[in-house]
XYZ file of C-alpha atoms in Angstrom:
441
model
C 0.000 0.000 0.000
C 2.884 2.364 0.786
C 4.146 1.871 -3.194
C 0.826 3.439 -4.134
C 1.015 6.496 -1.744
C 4.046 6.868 -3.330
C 2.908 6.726 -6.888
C 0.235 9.482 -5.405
C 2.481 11.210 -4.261
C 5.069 11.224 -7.073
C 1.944 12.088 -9.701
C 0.089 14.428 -7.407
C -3.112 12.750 -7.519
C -4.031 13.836 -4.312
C -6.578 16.597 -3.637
C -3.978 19.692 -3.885
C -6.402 22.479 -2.201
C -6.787 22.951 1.227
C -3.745 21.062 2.862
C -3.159 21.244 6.258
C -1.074 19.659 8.986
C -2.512 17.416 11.575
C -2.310 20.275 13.649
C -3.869 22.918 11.271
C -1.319 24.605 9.923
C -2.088 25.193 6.045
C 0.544 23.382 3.355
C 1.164 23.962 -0.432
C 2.593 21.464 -2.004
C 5.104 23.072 -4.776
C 7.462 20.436 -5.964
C 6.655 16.463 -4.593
C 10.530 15.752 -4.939
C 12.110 12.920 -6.526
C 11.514 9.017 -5.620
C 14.853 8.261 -3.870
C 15.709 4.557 -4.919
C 18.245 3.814 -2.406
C 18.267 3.534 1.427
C 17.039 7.180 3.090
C 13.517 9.371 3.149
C 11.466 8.141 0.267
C 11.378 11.698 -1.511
C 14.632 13.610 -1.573
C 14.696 17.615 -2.710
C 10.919 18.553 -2.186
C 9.576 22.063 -2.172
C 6.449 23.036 0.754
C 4.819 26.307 1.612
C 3.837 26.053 5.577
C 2.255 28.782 6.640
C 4.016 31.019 4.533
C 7.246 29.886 4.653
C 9.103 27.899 1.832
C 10.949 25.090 2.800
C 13.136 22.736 0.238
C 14.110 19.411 2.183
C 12.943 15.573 1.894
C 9.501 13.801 2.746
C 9.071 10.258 4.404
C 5.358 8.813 3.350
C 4.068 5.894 5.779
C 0.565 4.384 5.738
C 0.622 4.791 9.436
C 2.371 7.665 10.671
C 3.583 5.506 13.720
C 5.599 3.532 11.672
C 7.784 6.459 11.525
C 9.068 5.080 15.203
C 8.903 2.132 14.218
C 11.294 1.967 11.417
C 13.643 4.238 13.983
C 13.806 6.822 11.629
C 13.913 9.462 14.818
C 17.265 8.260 15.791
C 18.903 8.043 12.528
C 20.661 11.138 11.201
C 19.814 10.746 7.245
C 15.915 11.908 7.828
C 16.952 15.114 10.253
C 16.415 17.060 6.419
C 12.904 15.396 6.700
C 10.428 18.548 5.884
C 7.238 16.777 5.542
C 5.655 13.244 6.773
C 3.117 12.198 4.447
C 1.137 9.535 5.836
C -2.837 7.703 5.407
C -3.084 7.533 9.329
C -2.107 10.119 11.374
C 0.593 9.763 14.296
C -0.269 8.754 17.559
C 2.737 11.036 19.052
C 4.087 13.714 16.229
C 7.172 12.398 14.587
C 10.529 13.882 15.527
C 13.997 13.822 13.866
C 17.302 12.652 15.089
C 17.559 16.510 16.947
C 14.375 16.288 18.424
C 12.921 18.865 15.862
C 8.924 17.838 15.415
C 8.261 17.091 11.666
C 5.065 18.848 10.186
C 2.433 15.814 8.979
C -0.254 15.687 6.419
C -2.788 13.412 5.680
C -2.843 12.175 2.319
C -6.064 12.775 0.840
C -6.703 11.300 -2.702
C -10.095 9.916 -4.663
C -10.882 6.008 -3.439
C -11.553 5.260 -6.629
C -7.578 5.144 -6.981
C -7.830 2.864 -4.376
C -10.788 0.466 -5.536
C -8.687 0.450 -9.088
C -5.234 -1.034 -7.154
C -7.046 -3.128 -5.085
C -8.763 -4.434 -8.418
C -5.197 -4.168 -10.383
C -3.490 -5.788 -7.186
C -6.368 -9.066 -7.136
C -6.599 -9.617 -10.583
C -5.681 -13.412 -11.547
C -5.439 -11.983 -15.278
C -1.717 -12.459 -16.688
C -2.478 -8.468 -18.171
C -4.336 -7.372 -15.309
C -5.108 -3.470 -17.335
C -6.512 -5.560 -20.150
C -9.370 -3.574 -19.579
C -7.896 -0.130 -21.055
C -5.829 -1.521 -23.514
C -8.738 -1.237 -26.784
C -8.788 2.171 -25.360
C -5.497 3.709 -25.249
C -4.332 6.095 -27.426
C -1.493 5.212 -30.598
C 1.216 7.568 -28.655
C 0.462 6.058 -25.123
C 1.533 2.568 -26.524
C 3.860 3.404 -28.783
C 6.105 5.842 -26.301
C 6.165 2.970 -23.983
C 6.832 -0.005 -26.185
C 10.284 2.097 -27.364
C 10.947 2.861 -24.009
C 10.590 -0.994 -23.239
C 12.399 -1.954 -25.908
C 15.396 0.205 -24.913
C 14.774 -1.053 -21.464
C 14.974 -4.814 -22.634
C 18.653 -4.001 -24.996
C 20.305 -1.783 -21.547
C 19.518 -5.334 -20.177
C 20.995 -7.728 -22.550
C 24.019 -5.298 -22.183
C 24.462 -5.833 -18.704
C 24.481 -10.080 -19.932
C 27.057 -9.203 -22.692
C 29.232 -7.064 -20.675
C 28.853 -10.087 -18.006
C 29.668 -12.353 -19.967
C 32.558 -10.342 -21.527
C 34.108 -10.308 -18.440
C 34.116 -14.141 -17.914
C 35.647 -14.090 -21.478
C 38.780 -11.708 -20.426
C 37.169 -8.769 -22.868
C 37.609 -10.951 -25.724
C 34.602 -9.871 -27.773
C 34.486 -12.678 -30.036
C 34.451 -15.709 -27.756
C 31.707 -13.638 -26.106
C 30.269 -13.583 -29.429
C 30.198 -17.255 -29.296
C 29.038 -17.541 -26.178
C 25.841 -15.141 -27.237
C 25.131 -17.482 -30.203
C 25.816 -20.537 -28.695
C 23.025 -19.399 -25.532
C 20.852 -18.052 -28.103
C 21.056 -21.971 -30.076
C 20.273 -23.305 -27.220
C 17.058 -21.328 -26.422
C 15.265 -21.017 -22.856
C 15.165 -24.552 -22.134
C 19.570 -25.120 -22.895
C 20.613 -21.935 -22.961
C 22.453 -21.950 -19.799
C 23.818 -25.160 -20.557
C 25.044 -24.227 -24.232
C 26.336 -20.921 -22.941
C 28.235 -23.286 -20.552
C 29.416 -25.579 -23.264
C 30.898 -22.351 -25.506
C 32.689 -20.759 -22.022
C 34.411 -24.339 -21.804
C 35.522 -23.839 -26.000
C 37.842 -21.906 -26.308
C 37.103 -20.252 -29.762
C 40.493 -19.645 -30.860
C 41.149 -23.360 -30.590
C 38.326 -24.138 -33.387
C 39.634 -21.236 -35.571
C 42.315 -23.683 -36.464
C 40.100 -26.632 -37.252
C 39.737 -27.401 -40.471
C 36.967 -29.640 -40.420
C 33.256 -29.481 -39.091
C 33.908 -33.157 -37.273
C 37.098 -31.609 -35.718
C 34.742 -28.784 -34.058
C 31.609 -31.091 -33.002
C 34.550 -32.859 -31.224
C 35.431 -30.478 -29.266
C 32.052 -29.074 -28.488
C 31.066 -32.639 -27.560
C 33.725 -33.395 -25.775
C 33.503 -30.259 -23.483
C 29.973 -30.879 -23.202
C 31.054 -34.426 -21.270
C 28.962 -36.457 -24.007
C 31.871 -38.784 -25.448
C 32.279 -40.386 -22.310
C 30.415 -43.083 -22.629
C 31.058 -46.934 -24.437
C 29.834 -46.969 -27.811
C 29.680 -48.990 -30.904
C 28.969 -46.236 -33.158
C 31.581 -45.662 -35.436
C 31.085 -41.820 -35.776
C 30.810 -41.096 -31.747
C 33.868 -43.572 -31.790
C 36.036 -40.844 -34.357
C 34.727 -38.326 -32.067
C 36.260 -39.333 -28.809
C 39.295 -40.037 -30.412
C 39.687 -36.589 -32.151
C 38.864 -35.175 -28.720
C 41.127 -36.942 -26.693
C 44.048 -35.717 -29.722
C 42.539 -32.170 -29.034
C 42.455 -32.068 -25.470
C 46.259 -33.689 -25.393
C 47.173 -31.275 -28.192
C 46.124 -27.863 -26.689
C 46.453 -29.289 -22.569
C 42.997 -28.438 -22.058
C 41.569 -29.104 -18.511
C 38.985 -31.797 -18.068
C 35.305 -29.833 -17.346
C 34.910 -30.608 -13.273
C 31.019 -31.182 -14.156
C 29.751 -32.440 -16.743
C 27.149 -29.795 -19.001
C 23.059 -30.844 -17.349
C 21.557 -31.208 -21.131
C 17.432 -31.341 -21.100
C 15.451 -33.532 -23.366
C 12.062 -33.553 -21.714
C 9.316 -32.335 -23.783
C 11.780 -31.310 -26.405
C 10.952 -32.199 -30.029
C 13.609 -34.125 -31.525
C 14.967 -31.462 -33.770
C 15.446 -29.294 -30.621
C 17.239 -32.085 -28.801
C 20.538 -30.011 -27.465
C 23.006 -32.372 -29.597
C 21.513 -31.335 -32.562
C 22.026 -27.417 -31.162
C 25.686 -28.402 -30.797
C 25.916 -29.791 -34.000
C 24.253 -26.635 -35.657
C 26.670 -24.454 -33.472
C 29.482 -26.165 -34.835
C 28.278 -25.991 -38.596
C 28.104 -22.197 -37.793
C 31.404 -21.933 -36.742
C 32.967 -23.995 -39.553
C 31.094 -21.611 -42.165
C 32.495 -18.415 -40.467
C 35.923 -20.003 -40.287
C 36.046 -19.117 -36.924
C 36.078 -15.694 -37.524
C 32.340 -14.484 -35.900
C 32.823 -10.609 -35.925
C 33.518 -10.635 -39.658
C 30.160 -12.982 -40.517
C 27.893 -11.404 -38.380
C 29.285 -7.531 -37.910
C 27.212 -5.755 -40.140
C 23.866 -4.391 -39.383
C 22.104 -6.198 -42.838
C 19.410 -8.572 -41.724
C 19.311 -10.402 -45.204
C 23.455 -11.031 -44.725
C 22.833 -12.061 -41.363
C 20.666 -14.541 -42.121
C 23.143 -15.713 -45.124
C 25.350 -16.507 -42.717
C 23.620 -18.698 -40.345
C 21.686 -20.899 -42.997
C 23.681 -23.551 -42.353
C 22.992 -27.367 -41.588
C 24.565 -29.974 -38.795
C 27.047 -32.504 -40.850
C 26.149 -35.202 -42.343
C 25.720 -37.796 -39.979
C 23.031 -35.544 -38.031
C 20.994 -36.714 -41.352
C 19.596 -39.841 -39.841
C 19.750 -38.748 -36.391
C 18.550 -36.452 -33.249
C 20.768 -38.027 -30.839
C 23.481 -40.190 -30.630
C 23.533 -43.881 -32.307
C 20.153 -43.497 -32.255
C 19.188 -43.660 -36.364
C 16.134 -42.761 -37.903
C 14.209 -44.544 -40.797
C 14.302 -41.716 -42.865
C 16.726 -38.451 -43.851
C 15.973 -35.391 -42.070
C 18.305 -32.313 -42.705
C 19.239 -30.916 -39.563
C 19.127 -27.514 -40.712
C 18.712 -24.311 -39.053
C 15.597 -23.057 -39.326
C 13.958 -19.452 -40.053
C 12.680 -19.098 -36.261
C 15.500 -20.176 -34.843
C 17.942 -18.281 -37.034
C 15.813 -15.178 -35.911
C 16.090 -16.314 -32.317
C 20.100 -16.143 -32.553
C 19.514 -12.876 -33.869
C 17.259 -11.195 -31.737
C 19.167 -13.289 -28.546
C 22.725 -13.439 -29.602
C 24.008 -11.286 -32.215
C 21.478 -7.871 -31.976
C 22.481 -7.302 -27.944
C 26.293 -8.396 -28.646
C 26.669 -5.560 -31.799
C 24.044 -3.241 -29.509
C 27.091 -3.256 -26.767
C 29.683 -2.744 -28.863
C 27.998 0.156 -29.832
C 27.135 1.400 -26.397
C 30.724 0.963 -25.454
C 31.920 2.882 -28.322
C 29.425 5.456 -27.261
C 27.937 5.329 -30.586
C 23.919 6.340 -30.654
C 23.447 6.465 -34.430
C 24.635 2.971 -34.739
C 22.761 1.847 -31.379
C 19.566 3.271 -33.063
C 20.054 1.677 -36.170
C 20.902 -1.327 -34.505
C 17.478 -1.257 -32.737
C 15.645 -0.504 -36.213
C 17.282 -4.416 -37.489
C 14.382 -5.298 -35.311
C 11.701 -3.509 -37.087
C 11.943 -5.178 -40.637
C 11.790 -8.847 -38.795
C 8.800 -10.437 -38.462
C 7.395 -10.768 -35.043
C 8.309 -13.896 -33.050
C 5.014 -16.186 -31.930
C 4.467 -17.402 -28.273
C 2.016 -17.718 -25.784
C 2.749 -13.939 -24.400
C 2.602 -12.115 -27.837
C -0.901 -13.784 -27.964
C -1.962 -12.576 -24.624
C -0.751 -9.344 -25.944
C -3.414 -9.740 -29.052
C -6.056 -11.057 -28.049
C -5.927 -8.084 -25.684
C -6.010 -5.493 -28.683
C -1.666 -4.509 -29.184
C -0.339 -6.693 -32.141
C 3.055 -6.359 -32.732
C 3.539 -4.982 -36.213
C 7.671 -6.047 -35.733
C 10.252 -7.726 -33.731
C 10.913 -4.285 -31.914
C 7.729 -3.968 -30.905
C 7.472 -7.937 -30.173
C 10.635 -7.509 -27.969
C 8.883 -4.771 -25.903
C 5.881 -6.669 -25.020
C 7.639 -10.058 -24.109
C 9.769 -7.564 -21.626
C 6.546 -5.678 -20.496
C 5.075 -9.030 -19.586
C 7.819 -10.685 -18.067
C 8.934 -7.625 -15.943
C 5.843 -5.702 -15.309
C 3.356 -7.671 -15.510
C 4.306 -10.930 -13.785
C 6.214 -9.540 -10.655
C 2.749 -7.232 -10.324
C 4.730 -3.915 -11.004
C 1.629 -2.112 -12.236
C 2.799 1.392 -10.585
C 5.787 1.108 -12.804
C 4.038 0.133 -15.994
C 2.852 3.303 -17.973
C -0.289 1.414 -18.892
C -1.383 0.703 -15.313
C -0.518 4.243 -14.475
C -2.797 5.079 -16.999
C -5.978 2.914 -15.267
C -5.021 4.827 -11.677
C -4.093 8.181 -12.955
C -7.561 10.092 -11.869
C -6.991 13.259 -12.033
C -8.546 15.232 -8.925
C -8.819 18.766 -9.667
C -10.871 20.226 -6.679
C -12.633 18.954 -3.346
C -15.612 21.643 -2.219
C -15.245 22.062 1.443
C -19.033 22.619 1.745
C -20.670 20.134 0.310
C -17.580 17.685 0.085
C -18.130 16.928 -3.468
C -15.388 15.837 -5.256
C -14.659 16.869 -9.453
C -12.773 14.955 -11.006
C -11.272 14.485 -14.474
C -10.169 11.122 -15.967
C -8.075 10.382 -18.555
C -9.970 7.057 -18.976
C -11.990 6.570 -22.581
């Protein structure tokens, strides 16, 4: 409850005439302050008129004012700039700082149908619980958020690239193979192919010089050629490994890579991932940066239409054959998936390091002239009323969902703000009438 006294606060919903203290004393609200994120009085560098006198300091909001003891905010020495306490219930004994000085209080007054529109925001079983205003919002509302969401969700796969960057000693195109590889492996094995790659070292496999040599060692650090086997082609693979691993002293893994298979169709099965990721590799030559540096979707896609070798043909898995042939090759979703997962954020950070905005925005354009990606929460999203035209503004919704909507951060979301922003212009202090405008179609 105190996150929406805040967002009140912040958005000065509350009735702004006719303030006064709990003790009388009138109060004009001039400038609400800034949400402080960090430890420290929720609003820091707010401007207040009491009685006349202008005072520019920070304000602590509590749904009871008692918690204000509670919390022993009068002892600690970061609220003694405290100017205002904001609070639903007033005080039982007025709130005083780390100096003894007695803090003015207020009572927040605000419309209840703000309240009635949380409570229904806050109960709602509904994956989109705003669904309601969606058909009803206006082209700019959606649009200036999806961009903002979509800038949100690329500042976040930075963070992953620079992360992973790191683990990579700044060499930007093992992380590159690390991005692809995770992105190959998709939700399910993308920790565990992103695994696989950090145990590769790429410049290794730049002097391979054939496909079989690479699924060796990709296999092999994977802790799948391990096992006794009559198949002649797992057979060549263990034995090229163990002439790999001798050849470059390359540590044995101290675990072996947790692969999943459950519910999986076979063409998904993670060996076949690894066998794609090392047909990728062979047909860059090992060089990554120079096959998938430029910003042309068509070339992009050039260079990943690849297919597993040969033996991958007749199979999903090892020494187990199928009946018939069935190219392993990569498909159109998936190649998109390495894109939008892999490649985009890794060429969107080199960017941002460079300090480069043209090329970050043209980056993020790639992603409008791709086709949106299909899943259960770009669904939700239509069958609400927002259809993504693109990838960009795919991107945004499968963020808005994931971070928004499912950890119930509705007060964040510019859409939910939207359902609770009532607008409360006056409050007659005769007939206590309130006049309100919504925003609301």
């Amino acid at each position: 409850m105190e996150s929406l006294l805040h967002f009140i606060w912040q958005n000065r919903l509350f009735y702004p005439a006719n303030i006064t203290t709990t003790t009388g004393t009138p109060v004009e609200i001039i400038n609400p302050g800034r949400l402080n994120t960090n430890a420290g009085p929720d609003f820091l560098c707010a401007i207040v008129n009491i009685n006349g006198t202008q005072w520019a300091g920070n304000v602590e909001i509590h749904v009871d004012g008692d918690d204000w003891y509670r919390h022993n905010h009068h002892k600690d020495k970061a609220y003694s700039n405290v100017i205002l306490h904001v609070v639903q219930h007033p005080s039982k004994s007025p709130a005083t700082d780390a100096n003894g000085r007695q803090i003015p209080e207020i009572i927040l007054q605000y419309p209840q149908e703000i309240t009635s529109r949380f409570s229904s925001l806050s109960s709602s079983r509904s994956s989109i619980r705003c669904r309601e205003i969606i058909p009803g919002l206006s082209q700019l509302d959606r649009v200036s958020w999806l961009d903002r969401l979509l800038v949100e969700r690329m500042q976040q796969r930075t963070e992953r690239v620079l992360s992973i960057n790191a683990e990579c000693n700044g060499d930007w195109e093992q992380t590159l193979f690390v991005m692809i590889a995770r992105a190959i492996g998709e939700g399910v094995n993308g920790d565990a192919l992103q695994d696989v790659a950090r145990r590769s070292p790429l410049k290794i496999m730049q002097k391979m010089a054939s496909v079989e040599q690479i699924e060796a060692l990709l296999f092999g650090r994977a802790g799948l050629l391990d096992n006794d086997t009559d198949d002649d082609y797992v057979c060549r693979l263990q034995r090229e490994y163990n002439l790999l691993r001798t050849r470059f002293d390359l540590p044995s893994p101290q675990t072996r890579v947790t692969l999943k298979r459950l519910r999986l169709r076979p063409r998904s099965f993670p060996t076949v991932r690894i066998a794609q990721l090392a047909a990728v590799l062979f047909a860059s030559h090992g060089n990554l940066s120079a096959s998938f540096g430029t910003l042309n979707i068509k070339s992009l896609h050039q260079a990943l239409n690849v297919q597993a070798s040969d033996y991958w043909c007749w199979h999903y898995d090892f020494s187990k054959r199928e009946s018939h042939i069935d190219p392993k090759l990569l498909g159109s979703n998936t190649r998109n998936r390495i894109l939008i997962n892999g490649i985009i954020p890794w060429l969107y950070t080199r960017a941002h390091i460079a300090g480069n905005t043209r090329e970050k925005e043209n980056i993020l354009k790639m992603l409008e002239f791709m086709k949106p990606e299909k899943n259960h929460l770009i669904t939700e999203w239509t069958d609400c009323g927002i259809k993504p035209a693109n990838e960009a503004e795919a991107t945004a919704l499968i963020h808005l969902s994931k971070y928004y909507c499912a950890p119930r951060r509705c007060l964040l979301c510019r859409f939910g703000q939207k359902l609770l922003s009532l607008q409360p212009t006056s409050k007659c202090t005769k007939c206590n009438d309130i006049n309100i405008s919504t925003p609301l179609p």
